[in-house]
Short mmCIF file of C-alpha atoms and ligand atoms in Angstrom, two decimals:
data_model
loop_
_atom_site.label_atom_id
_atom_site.label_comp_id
_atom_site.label_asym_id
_atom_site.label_seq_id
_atom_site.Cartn_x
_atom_site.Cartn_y
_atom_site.Cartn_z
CA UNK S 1 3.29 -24.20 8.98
CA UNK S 2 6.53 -22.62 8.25
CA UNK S 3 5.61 -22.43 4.53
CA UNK S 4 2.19 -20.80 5.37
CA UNK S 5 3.87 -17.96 6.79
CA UNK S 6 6.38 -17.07 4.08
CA UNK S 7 3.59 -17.53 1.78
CA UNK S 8 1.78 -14.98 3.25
CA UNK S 9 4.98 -13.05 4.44
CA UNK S 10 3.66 -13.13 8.24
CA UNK S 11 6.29 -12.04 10.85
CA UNK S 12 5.10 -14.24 13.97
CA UNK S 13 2.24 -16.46 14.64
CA UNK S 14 1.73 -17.06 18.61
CA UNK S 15 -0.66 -20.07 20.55
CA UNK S 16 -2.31 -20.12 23.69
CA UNK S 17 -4.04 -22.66 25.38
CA UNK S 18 -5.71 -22.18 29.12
CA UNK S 19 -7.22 -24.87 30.22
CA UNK S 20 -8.74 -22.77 33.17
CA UNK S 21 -11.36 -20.84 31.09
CA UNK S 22 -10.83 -23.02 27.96
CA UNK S 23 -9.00 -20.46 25.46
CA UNK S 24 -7.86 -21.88 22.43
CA UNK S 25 -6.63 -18.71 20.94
CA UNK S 26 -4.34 -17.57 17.92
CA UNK S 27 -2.68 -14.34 17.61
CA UNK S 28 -1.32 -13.81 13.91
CA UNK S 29 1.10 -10.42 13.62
CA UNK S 30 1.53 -9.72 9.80
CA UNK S 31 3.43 -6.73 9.25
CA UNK S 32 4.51 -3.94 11.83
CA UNK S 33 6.81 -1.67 9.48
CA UNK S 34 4.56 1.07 10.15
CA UNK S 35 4.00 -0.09 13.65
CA UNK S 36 2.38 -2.36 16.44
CA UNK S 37 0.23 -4.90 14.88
CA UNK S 38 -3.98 -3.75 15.48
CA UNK S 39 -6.82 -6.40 14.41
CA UNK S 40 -9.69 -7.89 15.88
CA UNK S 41 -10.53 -10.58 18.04
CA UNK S 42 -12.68 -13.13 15.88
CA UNK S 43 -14.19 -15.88 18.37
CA UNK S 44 -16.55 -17.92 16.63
CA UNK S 45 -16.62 -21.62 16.18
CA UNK S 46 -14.27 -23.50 13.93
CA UNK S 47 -13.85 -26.96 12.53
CA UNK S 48 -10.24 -27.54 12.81
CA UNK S 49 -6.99 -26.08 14.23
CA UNK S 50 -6.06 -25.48 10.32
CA UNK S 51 -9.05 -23.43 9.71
CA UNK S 52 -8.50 -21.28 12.44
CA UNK S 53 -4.67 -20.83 11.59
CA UNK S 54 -5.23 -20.15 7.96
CA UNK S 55 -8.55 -17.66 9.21
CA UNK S 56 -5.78 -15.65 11.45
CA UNK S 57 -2.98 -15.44 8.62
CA UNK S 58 -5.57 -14.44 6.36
CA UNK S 59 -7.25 -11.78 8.02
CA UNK S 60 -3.77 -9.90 9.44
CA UNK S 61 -2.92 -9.75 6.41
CA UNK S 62 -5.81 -8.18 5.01
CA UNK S 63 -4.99 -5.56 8.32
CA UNK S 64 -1.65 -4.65 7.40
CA UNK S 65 -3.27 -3.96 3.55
CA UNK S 66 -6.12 -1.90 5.07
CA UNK S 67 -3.88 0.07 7.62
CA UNK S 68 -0.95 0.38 5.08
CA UNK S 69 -3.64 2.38 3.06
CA UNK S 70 -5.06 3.71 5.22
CA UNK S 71 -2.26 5.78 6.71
CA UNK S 72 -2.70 5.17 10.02
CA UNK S 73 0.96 3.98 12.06
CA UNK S 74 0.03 0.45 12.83
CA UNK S 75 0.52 -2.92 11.30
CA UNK S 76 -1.81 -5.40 10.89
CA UNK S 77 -2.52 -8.39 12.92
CA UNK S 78 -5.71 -10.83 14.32
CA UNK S 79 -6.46 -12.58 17.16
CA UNK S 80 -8.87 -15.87 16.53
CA UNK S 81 -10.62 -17.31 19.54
CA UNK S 82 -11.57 -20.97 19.15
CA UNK S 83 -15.19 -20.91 20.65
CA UNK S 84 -15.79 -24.74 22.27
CA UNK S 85 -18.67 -26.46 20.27
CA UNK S 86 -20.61 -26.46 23.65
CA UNK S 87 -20.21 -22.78 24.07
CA UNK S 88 -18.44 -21.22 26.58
CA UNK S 89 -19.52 -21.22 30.73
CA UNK S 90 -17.72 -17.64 31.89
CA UNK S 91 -17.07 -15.64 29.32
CA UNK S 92 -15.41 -12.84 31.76
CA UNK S 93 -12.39 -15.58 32.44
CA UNK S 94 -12.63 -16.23 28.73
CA UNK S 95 -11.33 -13.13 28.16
CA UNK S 96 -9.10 -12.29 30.72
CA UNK S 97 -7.16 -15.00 29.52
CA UNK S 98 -6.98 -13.78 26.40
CA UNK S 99 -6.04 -10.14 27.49
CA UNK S 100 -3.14 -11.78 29.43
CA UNK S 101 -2.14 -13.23 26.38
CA UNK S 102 -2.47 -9.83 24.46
CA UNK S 103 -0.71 -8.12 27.31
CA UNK S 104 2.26 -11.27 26.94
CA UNK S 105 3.45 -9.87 23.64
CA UNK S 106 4.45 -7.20 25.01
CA UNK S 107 2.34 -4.24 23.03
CA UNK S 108 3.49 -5.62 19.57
CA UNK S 109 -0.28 -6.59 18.82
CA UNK S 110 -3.29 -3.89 19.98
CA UNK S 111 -6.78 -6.01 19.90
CA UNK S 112 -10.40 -4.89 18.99
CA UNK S 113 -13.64 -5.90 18.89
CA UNK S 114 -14.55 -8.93 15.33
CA UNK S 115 -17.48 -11.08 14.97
CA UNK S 116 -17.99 -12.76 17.94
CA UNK S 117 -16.86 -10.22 20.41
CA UNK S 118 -18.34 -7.80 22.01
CA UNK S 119 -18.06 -4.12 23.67
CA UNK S 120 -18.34 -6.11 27.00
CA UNK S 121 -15.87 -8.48 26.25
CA UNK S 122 -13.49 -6.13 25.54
CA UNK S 123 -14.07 -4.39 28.95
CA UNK S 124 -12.99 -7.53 30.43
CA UNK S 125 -9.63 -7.33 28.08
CA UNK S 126 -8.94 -3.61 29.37
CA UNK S 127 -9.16 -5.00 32.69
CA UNK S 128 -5.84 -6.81 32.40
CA UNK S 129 -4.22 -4.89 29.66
CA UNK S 130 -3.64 -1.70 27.99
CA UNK S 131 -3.25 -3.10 24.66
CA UNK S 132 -6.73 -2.56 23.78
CA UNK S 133 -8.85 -0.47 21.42
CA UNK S 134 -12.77 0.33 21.09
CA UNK S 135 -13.73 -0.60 24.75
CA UNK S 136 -17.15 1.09 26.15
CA UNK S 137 -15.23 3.50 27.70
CA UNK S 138 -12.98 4.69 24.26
CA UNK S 139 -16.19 6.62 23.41
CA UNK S 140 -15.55 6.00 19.51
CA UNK S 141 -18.58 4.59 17.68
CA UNK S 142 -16.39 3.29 14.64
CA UNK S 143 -20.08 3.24 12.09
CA UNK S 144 -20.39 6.85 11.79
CA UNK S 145 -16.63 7.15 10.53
CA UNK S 146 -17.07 4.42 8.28
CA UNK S 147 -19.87 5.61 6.82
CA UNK S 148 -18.03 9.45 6.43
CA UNK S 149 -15.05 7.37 4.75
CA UNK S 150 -17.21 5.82 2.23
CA UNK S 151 -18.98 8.79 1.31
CA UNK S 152 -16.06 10.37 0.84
CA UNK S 153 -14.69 7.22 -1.72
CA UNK S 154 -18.15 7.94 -3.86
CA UNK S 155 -17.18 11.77 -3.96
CA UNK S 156 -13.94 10.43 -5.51
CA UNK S 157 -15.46 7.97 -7.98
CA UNK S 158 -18.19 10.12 -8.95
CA UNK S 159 -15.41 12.68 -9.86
CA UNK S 160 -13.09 10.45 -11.62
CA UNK S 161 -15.93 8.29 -13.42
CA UNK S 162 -18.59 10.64 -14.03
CA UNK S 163 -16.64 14.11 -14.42
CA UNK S 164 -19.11 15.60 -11.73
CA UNK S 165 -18.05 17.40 -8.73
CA UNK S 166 -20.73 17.37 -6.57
CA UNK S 167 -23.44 14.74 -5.73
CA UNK S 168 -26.30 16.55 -6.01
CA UNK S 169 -29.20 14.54 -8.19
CA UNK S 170 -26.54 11.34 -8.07
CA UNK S 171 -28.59 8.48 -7.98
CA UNK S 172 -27.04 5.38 -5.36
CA UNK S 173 -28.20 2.67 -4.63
CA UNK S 174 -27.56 1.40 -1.30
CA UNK S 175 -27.61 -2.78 -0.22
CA UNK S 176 -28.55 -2.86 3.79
CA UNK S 177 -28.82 0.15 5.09
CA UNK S 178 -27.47 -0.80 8.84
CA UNK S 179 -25.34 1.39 10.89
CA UNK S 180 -22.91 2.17 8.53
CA UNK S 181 -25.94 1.87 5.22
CA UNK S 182 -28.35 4.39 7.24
CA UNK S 183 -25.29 6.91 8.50
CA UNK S 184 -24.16 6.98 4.69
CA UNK S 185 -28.06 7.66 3.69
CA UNK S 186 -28.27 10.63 5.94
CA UNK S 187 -24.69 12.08 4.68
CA UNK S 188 -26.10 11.18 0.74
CA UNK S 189 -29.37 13.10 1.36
CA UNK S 190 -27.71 16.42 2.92
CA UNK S 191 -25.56 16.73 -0.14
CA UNK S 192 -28.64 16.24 -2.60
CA UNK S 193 -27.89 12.55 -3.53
CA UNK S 194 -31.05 10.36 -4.99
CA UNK S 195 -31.43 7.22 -2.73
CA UNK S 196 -32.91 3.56 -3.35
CA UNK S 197 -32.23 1.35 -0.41
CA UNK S 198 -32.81 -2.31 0.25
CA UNK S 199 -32.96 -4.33 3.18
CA UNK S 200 -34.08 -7.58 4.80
CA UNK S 201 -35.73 -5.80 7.75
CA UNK S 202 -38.56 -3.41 6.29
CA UNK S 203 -37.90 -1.29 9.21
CA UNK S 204 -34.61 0.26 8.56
CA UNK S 205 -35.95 1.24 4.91
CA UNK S 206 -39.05 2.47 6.49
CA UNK S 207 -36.66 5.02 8.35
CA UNK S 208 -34.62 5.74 5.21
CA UNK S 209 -38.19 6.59 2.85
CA UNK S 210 -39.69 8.88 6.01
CA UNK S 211 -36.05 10.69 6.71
CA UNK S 212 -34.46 10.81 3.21
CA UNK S 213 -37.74 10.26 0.62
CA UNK S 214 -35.61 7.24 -0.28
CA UNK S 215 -37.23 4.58 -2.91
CA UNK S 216 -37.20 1.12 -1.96
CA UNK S 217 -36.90 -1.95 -3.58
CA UNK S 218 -37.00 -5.50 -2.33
CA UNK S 219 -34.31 -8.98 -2.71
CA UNK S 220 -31.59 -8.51 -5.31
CA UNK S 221 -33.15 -5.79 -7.05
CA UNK S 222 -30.92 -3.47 -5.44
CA UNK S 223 -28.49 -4.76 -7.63
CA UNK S 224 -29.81 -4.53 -11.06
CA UNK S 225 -31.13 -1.01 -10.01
CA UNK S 226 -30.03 1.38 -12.97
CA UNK S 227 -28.22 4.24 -11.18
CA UNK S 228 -24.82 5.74 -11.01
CA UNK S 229 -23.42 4.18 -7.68
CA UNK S 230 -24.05 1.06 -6.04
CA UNK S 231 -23.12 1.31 -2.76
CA UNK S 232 -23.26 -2.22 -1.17
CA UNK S 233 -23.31 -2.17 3.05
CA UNK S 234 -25.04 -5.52 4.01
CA UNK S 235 -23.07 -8.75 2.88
CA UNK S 236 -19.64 -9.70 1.56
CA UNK S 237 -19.45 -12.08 -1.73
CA UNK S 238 -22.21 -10.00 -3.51
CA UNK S 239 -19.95 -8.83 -7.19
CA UNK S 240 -19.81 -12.32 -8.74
CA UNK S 241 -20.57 -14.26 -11.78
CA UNK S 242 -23.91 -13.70 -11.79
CA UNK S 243 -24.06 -10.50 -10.07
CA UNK S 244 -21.77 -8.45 -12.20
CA UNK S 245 -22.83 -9.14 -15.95
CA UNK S 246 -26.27 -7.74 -14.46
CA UNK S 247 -25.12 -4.35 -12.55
CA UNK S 248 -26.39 -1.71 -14.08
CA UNK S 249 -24.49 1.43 -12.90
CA UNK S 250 -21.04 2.53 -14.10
CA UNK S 251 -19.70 2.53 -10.24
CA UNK S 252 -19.74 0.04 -7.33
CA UNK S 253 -18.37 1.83 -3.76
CA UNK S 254 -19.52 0.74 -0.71
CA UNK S 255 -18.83 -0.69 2.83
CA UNK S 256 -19.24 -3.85 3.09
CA UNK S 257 -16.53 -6.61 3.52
CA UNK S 258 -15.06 -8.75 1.09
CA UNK S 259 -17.48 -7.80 -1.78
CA UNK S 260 -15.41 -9.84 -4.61
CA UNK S 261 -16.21 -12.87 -4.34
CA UNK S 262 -12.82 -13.75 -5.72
CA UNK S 263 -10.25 -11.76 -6.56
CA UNK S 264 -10.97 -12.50 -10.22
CA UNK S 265 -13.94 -10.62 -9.85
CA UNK S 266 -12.18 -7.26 -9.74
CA UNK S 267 -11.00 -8.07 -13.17
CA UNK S 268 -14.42 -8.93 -14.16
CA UNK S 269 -15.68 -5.44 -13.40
CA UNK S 270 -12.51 -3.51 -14.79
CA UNK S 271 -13.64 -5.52 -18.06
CA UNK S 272 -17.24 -4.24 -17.60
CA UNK S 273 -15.66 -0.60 -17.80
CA UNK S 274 -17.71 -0.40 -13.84
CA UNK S 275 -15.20 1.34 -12.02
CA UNK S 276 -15.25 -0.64 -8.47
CA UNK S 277 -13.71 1.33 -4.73
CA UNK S 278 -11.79 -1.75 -3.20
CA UNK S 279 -13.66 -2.65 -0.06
CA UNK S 280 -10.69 -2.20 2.44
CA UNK S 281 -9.47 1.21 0.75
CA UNK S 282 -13.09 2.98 1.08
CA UNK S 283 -14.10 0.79 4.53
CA UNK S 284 -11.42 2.56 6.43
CA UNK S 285 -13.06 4.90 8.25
CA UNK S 286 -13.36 2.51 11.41
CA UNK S 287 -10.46 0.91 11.09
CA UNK S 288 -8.75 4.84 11.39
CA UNK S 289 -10.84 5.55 13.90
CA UNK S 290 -9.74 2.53 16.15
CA UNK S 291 -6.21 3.08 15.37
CA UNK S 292 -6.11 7.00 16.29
CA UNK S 293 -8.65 7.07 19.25
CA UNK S 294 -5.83 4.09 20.76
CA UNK S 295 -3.58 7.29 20.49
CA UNK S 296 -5.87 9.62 21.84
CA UNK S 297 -6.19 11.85 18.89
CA UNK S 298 -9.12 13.92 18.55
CA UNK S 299 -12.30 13.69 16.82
CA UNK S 300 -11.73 16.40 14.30
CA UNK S 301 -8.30 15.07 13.77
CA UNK S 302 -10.34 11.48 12.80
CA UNK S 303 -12.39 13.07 11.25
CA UNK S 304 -9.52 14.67 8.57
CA UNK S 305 -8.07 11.76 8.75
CA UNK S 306 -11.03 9.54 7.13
CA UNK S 307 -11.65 12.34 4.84
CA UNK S 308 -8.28 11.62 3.63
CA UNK S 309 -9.55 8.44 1.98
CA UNK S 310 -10.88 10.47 -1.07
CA UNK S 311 -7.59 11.73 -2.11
CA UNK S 312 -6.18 7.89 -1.10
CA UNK S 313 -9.12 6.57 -3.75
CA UNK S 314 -8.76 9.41 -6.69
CA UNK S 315 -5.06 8.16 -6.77
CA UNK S 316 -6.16 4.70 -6.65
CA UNK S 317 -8.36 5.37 -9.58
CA UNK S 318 -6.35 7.40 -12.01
CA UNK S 319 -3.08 5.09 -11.23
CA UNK S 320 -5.64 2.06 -12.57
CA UNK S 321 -6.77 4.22 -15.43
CA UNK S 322 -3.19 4.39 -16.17
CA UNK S 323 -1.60 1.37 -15.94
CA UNK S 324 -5.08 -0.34 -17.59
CA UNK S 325 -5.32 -2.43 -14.24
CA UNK S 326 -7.86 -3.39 -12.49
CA UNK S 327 -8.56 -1.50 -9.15
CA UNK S 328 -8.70 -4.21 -6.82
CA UNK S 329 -4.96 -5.02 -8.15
CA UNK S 330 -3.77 -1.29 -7.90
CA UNK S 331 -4.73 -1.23 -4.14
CA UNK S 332 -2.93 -4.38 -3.40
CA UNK S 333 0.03 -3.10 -5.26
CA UNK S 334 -0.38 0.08 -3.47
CA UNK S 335 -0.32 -1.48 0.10
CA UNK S 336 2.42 -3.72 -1.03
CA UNK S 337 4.72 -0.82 -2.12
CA UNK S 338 4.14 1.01 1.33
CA UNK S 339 4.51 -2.66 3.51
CA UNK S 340 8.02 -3.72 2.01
CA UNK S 341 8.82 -0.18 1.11
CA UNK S 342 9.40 -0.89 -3.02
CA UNK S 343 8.90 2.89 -3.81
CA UNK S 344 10.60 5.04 -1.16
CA UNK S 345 8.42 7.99 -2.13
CA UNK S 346 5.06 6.01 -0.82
CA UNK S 347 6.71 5.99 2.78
CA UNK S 348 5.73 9.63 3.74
CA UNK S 349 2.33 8.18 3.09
CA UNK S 350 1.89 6.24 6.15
CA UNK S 351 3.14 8.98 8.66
CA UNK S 352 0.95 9.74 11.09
CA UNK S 353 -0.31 13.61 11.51
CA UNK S 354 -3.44 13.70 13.93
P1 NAD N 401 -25.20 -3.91 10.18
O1 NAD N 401 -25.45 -5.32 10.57
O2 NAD N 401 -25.57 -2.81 11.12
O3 NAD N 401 -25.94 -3.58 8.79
C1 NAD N 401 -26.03 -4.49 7.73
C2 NAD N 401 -27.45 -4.38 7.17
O4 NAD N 401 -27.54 -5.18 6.01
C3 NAD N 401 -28.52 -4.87 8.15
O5 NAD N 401 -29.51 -3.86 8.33
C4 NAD N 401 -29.09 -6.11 7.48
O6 NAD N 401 -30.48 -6.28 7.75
C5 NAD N 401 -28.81 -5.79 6.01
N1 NAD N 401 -28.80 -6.95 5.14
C6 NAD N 401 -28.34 -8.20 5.39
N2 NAD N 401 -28.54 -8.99 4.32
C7 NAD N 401 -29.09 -8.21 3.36
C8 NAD N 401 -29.52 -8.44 2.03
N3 NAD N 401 -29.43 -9.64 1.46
N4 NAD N 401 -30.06 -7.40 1.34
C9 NAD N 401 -30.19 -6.17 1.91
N5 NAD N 401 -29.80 -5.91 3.17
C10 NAD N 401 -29.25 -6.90 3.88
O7 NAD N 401 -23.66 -3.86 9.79
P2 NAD N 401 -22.77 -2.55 9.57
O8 NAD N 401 -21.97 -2.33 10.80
O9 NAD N 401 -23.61 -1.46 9.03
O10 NAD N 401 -21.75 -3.05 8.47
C11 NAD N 401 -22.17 -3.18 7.12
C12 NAD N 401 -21.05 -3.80 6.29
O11 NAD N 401 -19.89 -2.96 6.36
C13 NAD N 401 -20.58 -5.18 6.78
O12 NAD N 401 -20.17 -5.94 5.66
C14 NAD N 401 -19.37 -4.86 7.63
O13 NAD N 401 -18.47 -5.94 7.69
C15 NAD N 401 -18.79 -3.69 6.86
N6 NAD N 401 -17.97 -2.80 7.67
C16 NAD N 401 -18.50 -2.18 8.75
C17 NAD N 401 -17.71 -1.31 9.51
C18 NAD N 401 -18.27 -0.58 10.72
O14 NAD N 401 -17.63 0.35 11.20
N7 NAD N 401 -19.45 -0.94 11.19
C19 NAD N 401 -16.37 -1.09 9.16
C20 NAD N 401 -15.86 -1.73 8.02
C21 NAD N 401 -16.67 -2.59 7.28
#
């Protein structure tokens, strides 16, 4: 265990088991130099305590990148719920249990909503502490901010790829166009943007060709499209192997999660001269908006804030440009230098103006 965390430089792992309402949960606090730890709840089924341990570790870590970058004043942590093969009888006590075990550490770790949970189950959380964030009552629909962050990561790539200011007559291609694929649709139309769109419900690009005039095409044809952004906001694990030697379009910036399906395959696409937004720098937007409506700060002041992520990505860009490294790398480098403080010039970064 021990060697797990150094490996992953984790500062506390924490266990809770209540055999009442039949938590098995995990709470995993990476990194709080910038502040309290603030990560989802995952509960979904797992096969083993091991897989759940390493799933925490993993993902905190990933927070403390993500927040680190993002400049919001929190640290990154995750809470795993082990869902019970046979499901679970009373959800309500599920999750009060868990909130007790939130509330336990004292503040150090602020919880929000991961696969597997819900709006409601947070609720429940709220109920027994304060150490909560994106309840139904917060008010903050994180989608709409992600989607703002992301369009705000093309503006930069667009500019630092193609030389072009402005969007107008860009041509992206968007994968699954959800809540955050349709809200970046409508933000691409208004400033003049070309659209194809793809997804596996016919409705949603129904909406996108009768609101934006948006072309559609059907499978994995979004991703040999020829265009000048793919923006991929369905699944994770698309930029592969297979995928990547067939992309045609000289920029890949998008929402979705875990797009590489290693980490190899950011190299891959430095290689192919495509210049790829990491997921976690350009995905932001809700993660910013969880983390500042926690501290009550205001929409417009979110709003900046997300905005911010263009200037976070141009950086990003020409500093891999630079150095002759690939993107993916930079940002971890990036995150690294602000999380154990290796360039003292990066700290200002993190402060928090709302
Ligand atoms: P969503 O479920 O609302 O939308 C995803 C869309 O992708 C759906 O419409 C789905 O039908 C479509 N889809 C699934 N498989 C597809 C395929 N093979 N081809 C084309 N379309 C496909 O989810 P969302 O909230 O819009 O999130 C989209 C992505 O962004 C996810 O990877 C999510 O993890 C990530 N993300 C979301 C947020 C947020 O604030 N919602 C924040 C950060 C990251």
């Amino acid at each position: 265990m021990f060697d797990k965390l150094e490996r992953a430089r984790l500062e506390e792992i924490h266990f809770r088991h209540d055999p009442d309402s039949r938590l098995n949960a995990i709470i995993a606090i990476h990194n709080t130099r910038l502040g309290p730890a603030l990560g989802g709840c995952r509960c979904i089924h797992y096969t083993s305590d091991d897989q759940a341990v390493d799933d925490a570790i993993r993902l905190a870590r990933g927070m403390s990148y993500k927040a680190a970058l993002a400049g919001v004043p929190q640290g990154g942590g995750k809470a795993v719920i082990m869902l019970p093969a046979d499901g679970v009888e009373d959800r309500k006590s599920l999750y009060q249990a868990f909130g007790r075990f939130v509330h336990d550490l004292g503040g150090r770790y602020i919880t929000a909503a991961d696969s597997g949970t819900t709006l409601a189950d947070l609720d429940e959380v709220s109920g027994v502490t304060p150490y909560v964030s994106g309840t139904s009552r917060d008010g903050f629909n994180p989608s709409p901010l992600t989607a703002l962050g992301v369009f705000a990561g093309i503006k930069a790539a667009v500019r630092h790829k193609l030389r072009r200011n402005s969007l107008k007559d860009i041509h992206v291609a968007i994968q699954g166009v959800g809540n955050v694929g349709y809200a970046l649709a409508a933000l691409l139309a208004d400033a003049g943007a070309r659209l194809t769109v793809s997804d596996t419900d016919p409705a949603k690009t129904a909406r996108c060709v009768s609101e934006f005039g948006a072309t559609v095409v059907t499978g994995d044809d979004i991703l040999t499209q020829e265009c000048d952004v793919l923006a991929p906001c369905g699944l994770g694990g698309i930029l592969n192997d297979i995928s990547i030697p067939q992309l045609r379009c000289p920029i890949v910036a998008g929402a979705a999660n875990n797009q590489l399906q290693k980490p190899e395959h950011g190299a891959l696409l430095h290689q192919s001269d495509i210049l790829y937004a990491p997921d976690y720098v350009i995905n932001a937007g809700g993660l910013i908006t969880v983390s500042l409506g926690y501290m009550n700060a205001s929409m417009p002041g979110i709003q900046q804030r997300v905005l911010a992520l263009e200037t976070t990505l141009l950086t990003l860009f020409e500093r891999s440009q630079a150095e002759g490294s690939p993107s993916s790398d930079i940002a971890d480098q990036m995150a690294e230098d602000i999380l154990y403080q290796r360039h003292f010039g990066q700290r200002a970064s993190a402060k928090l103006v709302i």
